[in-house]
Short mmCIF file of C-alpha atoms in Angstrom, two decimals:
data_model
loop_
_atom_site.label_atom_id
_atom_site.label_comp_id
_atom_site.label_asym_id
_atom_site.label_seq_id
_atom_site.Cartn_x
_atom_site.Cartn_y
_atom_site.Cartn_z
CA MET X 1209 -43.87 -128.53 -58.27
CA GLY X 1210 -44.97 -132.12 -57.82
CA ALA X 1211 -43.41 -135.29 -59.05
CA GLY X 1212 -43.03 -135.77 -62.81
CA VAL X 1213 -41.12 -138.24 -65.12
CA THR X 1214 -39.24 -137.19 -68.16
CA GLY X 1215 -38.28 -139.98 -70.92
CA PRO X 1216 -35.74 -139.75 -73.72
CA HIS X 1217 -38.31 -138.55 -76.04
CA GLY X 1218 -40.27 -135.99 -73.82
CA THR X 1219 -42.67 -135.78 -70.76
CA LEU X 1220 -43.87 -139.36 -69.51
CA LEU X 1221 -45.85 -137.74 -66.67
CA GLU X 1222 -46.69 -134.17 -65.85
CA PRO X 1223 -45.74 -132.96 -62.11
CA THR X 1224 -48.19 -134.39 -60.04
CA SER X 1225 -48.97 -134.12 -56.33
CA LEU X 1226 -51.20 -136.36 -54.35
CA ARG X 1227 -51.39 -138.33 -51.09
CA ALA X 1228 -52.36 -141.72 -50.05
CA ARG X 1229 -52.90 -142.91 -46.55
CA SER X 1230 -53.11 -146.36 -45.12
CA GLY X 1231 -56.53 -147.74 -44.77
CA GLU X 1232 -57.98 -145.49 -47.60
CA LEU X 1233 -58.72 -145.85 -51.28
CA LEU X 1234 -57.68 -142.98 -53.54
CA LEU X 1235 -58.61 -142.76 -57.17
CA ALA X 1236 -55.99 -140.94 -59.61
CA THR X 1237 -57.41 -140.17 -63.02
CA GLY X 1238 -55.88 -138.91 -66.46
CA PRO X 1239 -56.96 -139.56 -69.90
CA PRO X 1240 -54.99 -142.09 -72.23
CA ARG X 1241 -51.37 -141.07 -72.77
CA SER X 1242 -51.41 -138.98 -69.62
CA GLY X 1243 -49.03 -141.08 -67.93
CA ARG X 1244 -51.09 -143.38 -65.70
CA THR X 1245 -48.67 -146.42 -65.74
CA ALA X 1246 -45.65 -143.85 -65.14
CA LEU X 1247 -47.34 -142.71 -62.17
CA ALA X 1248 -47.67 -146.21 -60.90
CA LEU X 1249 -44.29 -147.05 -61.66
CA LEU X 1250 -43.00 -143.46 -59.81
CA LEU X 1251 -45.14 -144.38 -56.75
CA ALA X 1252 -43.39 -147.86 -56.58
CA GLY X 1253 -39.98 -146.27 -56.63
CA ARG X 1254 -39.42 -147.94 -60.20
CA LEU X 1255 -39.29 -144.76 -62.06
CA ARG X 1256 -36.87 -141.83 -61.03
CA PRO X 1257 -38.73 -138.60 -60.81
CA GLY X 1258 -37.39 -135.76 -63.13
CA THR X 1259 -38.97 -133.28 -60.88
CA GLY X 1260 -40.26 -133.28 -57.17
CA THR X 1261 -39.78 -136.34 -54.91
CA VAL X 1262 -41.62 -139.46 -53.79
CA LEU X 1263 -42.06 -139.80 -50.09
CA ARG X 1264 -42.81 -142.71 -47.86
CA ASN X 1265 -43.59 -141.63 -44.32
CA GLY X 1266 -41.95 -138.24 -45.19
CA LYS X 1267 -38.71 -139.82 -46.18
CA ARG X 1268 -37.02 -140.35 -49.40
CA ASP X 1269 -36.37 -144.10 -49.74
CA PRO X 1270 -36.55 -145.64 -53.21
CA THR X 1271 -35.36 -149.04 -51.97
CA GLU X 1272 -38.13 -148.99 -49.36
CA LEU X 1273 -40.71 -147.88 -52.01
CA ARG X 1274 -39.96 -150.86 -54.28
CA ARG X 1275 -40.08 -153.28 -51.22
CA THR X 1276 -43.45 -152.07 -49.90
CA VAL X 1277 -45.49 -150.75 -52.87
CA ALA X 1278 -46.82 -153.27 -55.34
CA VAL X 1279 -48.04 -152.15 -58.98
CA VAL X 1280 -51.06 -154.24 -59.78
CA ASP X 1281 -52.16 -155.19 -63.53
CA ALA X 1282 -49.99 -152.60 -65.30
CA PRO X 1283 -50.42 -153.20 -69.03
CA GLY X 1284 -47.30 -155.01 -70.25
CA ILE X 1285 -45.49 -154.85 -67.08
CA THR X 1286 -47.40 -156.75 -64.16
CA GLU X 1287 -50.60 -157.76 -66.14
CA PRO X 1288 -50.66 -161.60 -66.56
CA GLU X 1289 -50.75 -162.98 -70.03
CA GLY X 1290 -54.50 -163.41 -70.75
CA SER X 1291 -54.33 -166.65 -72.39
CA ILE X 1292 -52.86 -168.68 -69.36
CA GLU X 1293 -54.91 -170.57 -67.02
CA LEU X 1294 -55.98 -169.13 -63.68
CA ARG X 1295 -53.87 -171.86 -61.93
CA GLU X 1296 -50.70 -170.53 -63.66
CA VAL X 1297 -51.49 -167.07 -62.54
CA ILE X 1298 -51.82 -168.21 -58.97
CA ALA X 1299 -48.66 -170.00 -59.13
CA GLU X 1300 -46.67 -167.15 -60.56
CA GLY X 1301 -48.20 -164.66 -57.99
CA LEU X 1302 -47.37 -166.81 -55.23
CA GLY X 1303 -43.95 -167.37 -56.19
CA ILE X 1304 -43.26 -163.64 -56.60
CA ALA X 1305 -44.61 -163.27 -53.08
CA GLY X 1306 -42.12 -165.62 -51.58
CA ARG X 1307 -44.95 -168.19 -50.86
CA PRO X 1308 -45.26 -171.96 -51.63
CA PHE X 1309 -46.40 -172.02 -55.19
CA GLY X 1310 -46.60 -175.68 -56.07
CA ALA X 1311 -49.72 -177.37 -57.23
CA ARG X 1312 -50.78 -178.27 -53.60
CA ALA X 1313 -50.40 -174.66 -52.64
CA VAL X 1314 -52.25 -173.37 -55.79
CA ARG X 1315 -55.20 -175.84 -55.03
CA THR X 1316 -55.29 -174.74 -51.61
CA TRP X 1317 -55.46 -170.88 -52.52
CA LEU X 1318 -58.22 -171.84 -54.96
CA ALA X 1319 -60.32 -173.73 -52.66
CA GLU X 1320 -60.07 -171.12 -50.00
CA ARG X 1321 -61.49 -168.61 -52.39
CA GLY X 1322 -64.19 -170.78 -53.91
CA LEU X 1323 -62.49 -170.79 -57.36
CA ARG X 1324 -61.36 -174.53 -57.65
CA GLN X 1325 -63.98 -174.99 -60.49
CA GLN X 1326 -62.07 -172.14 -62.40
CA ALA X 1327 -58.58 -173.38 -62.01
CA GLY X 1328 -58.35 -174.30 -65.69
CA VAL X 1329 -60.10 -171.16 -67.05
CA ARG X 1330 -58.09 -168.67 -69.10
CA PHE X 1331 -57.53 -165.69 -67.14
CA GLU X 1332 -58.84 -163.27 -69.67
CA GLN X 1333 -62.05 -165.28 -69.63
CA LEU X 1334 -62.72 -164.35 -65.70
CA ALA X 1335 -65.04 -161.42 -65.20
CA PRO X 1336 -62.95 -158.11 -64.85
CA HIS X 1337 -63.84 -157.80 -61.22
CA TYR X 1338 -62.73 -161.29 -60.35
CA ARG X 1339 -59.42 -160.66 -62.25
CA THR X 1340 -58.96 -157.61 -60.08
CA TRP X 1341 -59.86 -159.56 -56.88
CA VAL X 1342 -57.43 -162.30 -57.71
CA LEU X 1343 -54.49 -159.79 -58.61
CA LEU X 1344 -54.94 -157.68 -55.50
CA ASP X 1345 -55.12 -160.72 -53.43
CA LEU X 1346 -51.81 -162.18 -54.74
CA ALA X 1347 -50.17 -158.66 -54.23
CA ARG X 1348 -51.39 -158.59 -50.56
CA ALA X 1349 -49.56 -162.05 -50.25
CA ARG X 1350 -46.04 -160.35 -50.08
CA ARG X 1351 -45.67 -159.93 -46.41
CA GLU X 1352 -43.97 -156.45 -46.80
CA VAL X 1353 -46.43 -154.83 -49.00
CA GLU X 1354 -48.18 -151.71 -47.46
CA THR X 1355 -49.51 -149.99 -50.58
CA LEU X 1356 -51.25 -151.29 -53.57
CA VAL X 1357 -51.40 -149.21 -56.94
CA LEU X 1358 -53.96 -150.59 -59.28
CA ASP X 1359 -53.25 -149.80 -62.99
CA CYS X 1360 -56.56 -148.96 -64.97
CA PRO X 1361 -58.88 -151.86 -63.97
CA ASP X 1362 -61.42 -149.91 -66.00
CA ARG X 1363 -59.75 -150.92 -69.19
CA HIS X 1364 -61.37 -154.50 -68.77
CA GLY X 1365 -64.80 -153.36 -69.01
CA GLY X 1366 -67.60 -154.52 -66.52
CA GLU X 1367 -69.09 -152.48 -63.96
CA ALA X 1368 -66.86 -150.01 -62.28
CA SER X 1369 -68.35 -150.33 -58.93
CA ARG X 1370 -67.47 -154.09 -58.76
CA TRP X 1371 -63.71 -153.71 -58.93
CA HIS X 1372 -64.04 -150.51 -56.75
CA ALA X 1373 -65.52 -152.50 -54.00
CA VAL X 1374 -62.57 -155.20 -54.30
CA ALA X 1375 -60.04 -152.12 -54.15
CA ARG X 1376 -62.19 -150.66 -51.10
CA GLU X 1377 -62.04 -154.12 -49.43
CA ALA X 1378 -58.22 -154.06 -49.51
CA ALA X 1379 -57.96 -150.52 -48.17
CA ASN X 1380 -60.43 -151.67 -45.18
CA HIS X 1381 -57.77 -154.28 -44.36
CA GLY X 1382 -55.19 -151.37 -43.71
CA TYR X 1383 -53.58 -150.98 -47.16
CA ALA X 1384 -53.06 -147.76 -48.87
CA VAL X 1385 -54.76 -148.23 -52.24
CA VAL X 1386 -54.36 -145.98 -55.31
CA ALA X 1387 -56.54 -146.94 -58.21
CA LEU X 1388 -55.72 -145.16 -61.69
CA CYS X 1389 -58.64 -144.89 -63.91
CA SER X 1390 -60.12 -142.67 -66.46
CA PRO X 1391 -62.13 -139.33 -65.61
CA HIS X 1392 -65.38 -140.83 -66.70
CA THR X 1393 -64.87 -143.94 -64.31
CA ALA X 1394 -64.45 -141.55 -61.24
CA VAL X 1395 -67.56 -139.59 -62.19
CA GLU X 1396 -69.62 -142.93 -62.74
CA LEU X 1397 -68.32 -143.97 -59.22
CA GLY X 1398 -69.29 -140.66 -57.69
CA GLU X 1399 -65.71 -140.13 -56.43
CA VAL X 1400 -63.41 -136.95 -56.15
CA PRO X 1401 -60.22 -138.20 -57.65
CA ALA X 1402 -56.74 -137.05 -57.72
CA ARG X 1403 -56.02 -135.76 -61.22
CA ILE X 1404 -52.72 -136.18 -63.07
CA GLY X 1405 -50.75 -133.12 -63.67
CA GLU X 1406 -52.28 -131.31 -60.73
CA HIS X 1407 -51.41 -130.64 -57.12
CA ASN X 1408 -54.69 -132.10 -55.70
CA GLY X 1409 -54.57 -129.91 -52.50
CA VAL X 1410 -50.89 -131.02 -51.50
CA SER X 1411 -49.19 -127.82 -50.63
CA PRO X 1412 -45.59 -126.93 -50.19
CA PRO X 1413 -43.35 -127.95 -48.64
CA GLU X 1414 -45.32 -131.32 -49.47
CA GLU X 1415 -45.64 -131.00 -53.24
CA GLN X 1416 -44.66 -134.56 -53.61
CA ALA X 1417 -46.13 -138.14 -53.90
CA GLU X 1418 -46.12 -140.05 -50.60
CA THR X 1419 -47.28 -143.15 -48.82
CA THR X 1420 -47.88 -143.98 -45.38
CA THR X 1421 -47.94 -146.95 -43.18
CA PRO X 1422 -50.91 -147.65 -40.67
CA SER X 1423 -48.71 -146.10 -37.73
CA VAL X 1424 -48.36 -142.73 -39.34
CA ALA X 1425 -51.34 -142.54 -41.15
CA ASP X 1426 -52.04 -138.99 -40.58
CA SER X 1427 -48.83 -137.49 -41.83
CA GLY X 1428 -48.18 -138.58 -45.18
CA SER X 1429 -48.86 -138.48 -48.85
CA LEU X 1430 -48.22 -140.57 -51.78
#
């Protein structure tokens, strides 16, 4: 069956089954209006499935999903306002992560990443892959986060290979990373993606979305 979402005016996400494991990057594709952001929120326990189940390590636990899954750059939800300066984006992200977020902490964060000169640059003026890098890094600042769901970084333009490398680097640090994108982008990257509205090789009784932690990386699906 897969996990799907129904809203007050119809289907937001067709039933979809996929599996994401710690230390791996999974692309999930669908055309516009296919429910890509709905899928991101579903995986993070922020939307209730109308069909199917979202599992973490084989268990249904929406509270734990909300604690351990970060939705990154979702349009109108977790996407930063483009007109604000990079330093403000950093301060907000550090605060959300429960880290010190005063001026000194922000300066330190920027200096450690070689971005001190860009502190006053409007966020929308940064190269697309730099925006993705910053947002993924801030999401990783939350100590409890194990899974990163990156919502359509290809909408910002630029070379897909560059944000893909950033997402891959996060996976190499042990995170389960799901990057939502267009079918065309997946082809450009030469990746075999999970497709929204399909089962994607997840067979019963595991027709759900599931996340895994490093200790049980062989037994889960997102």
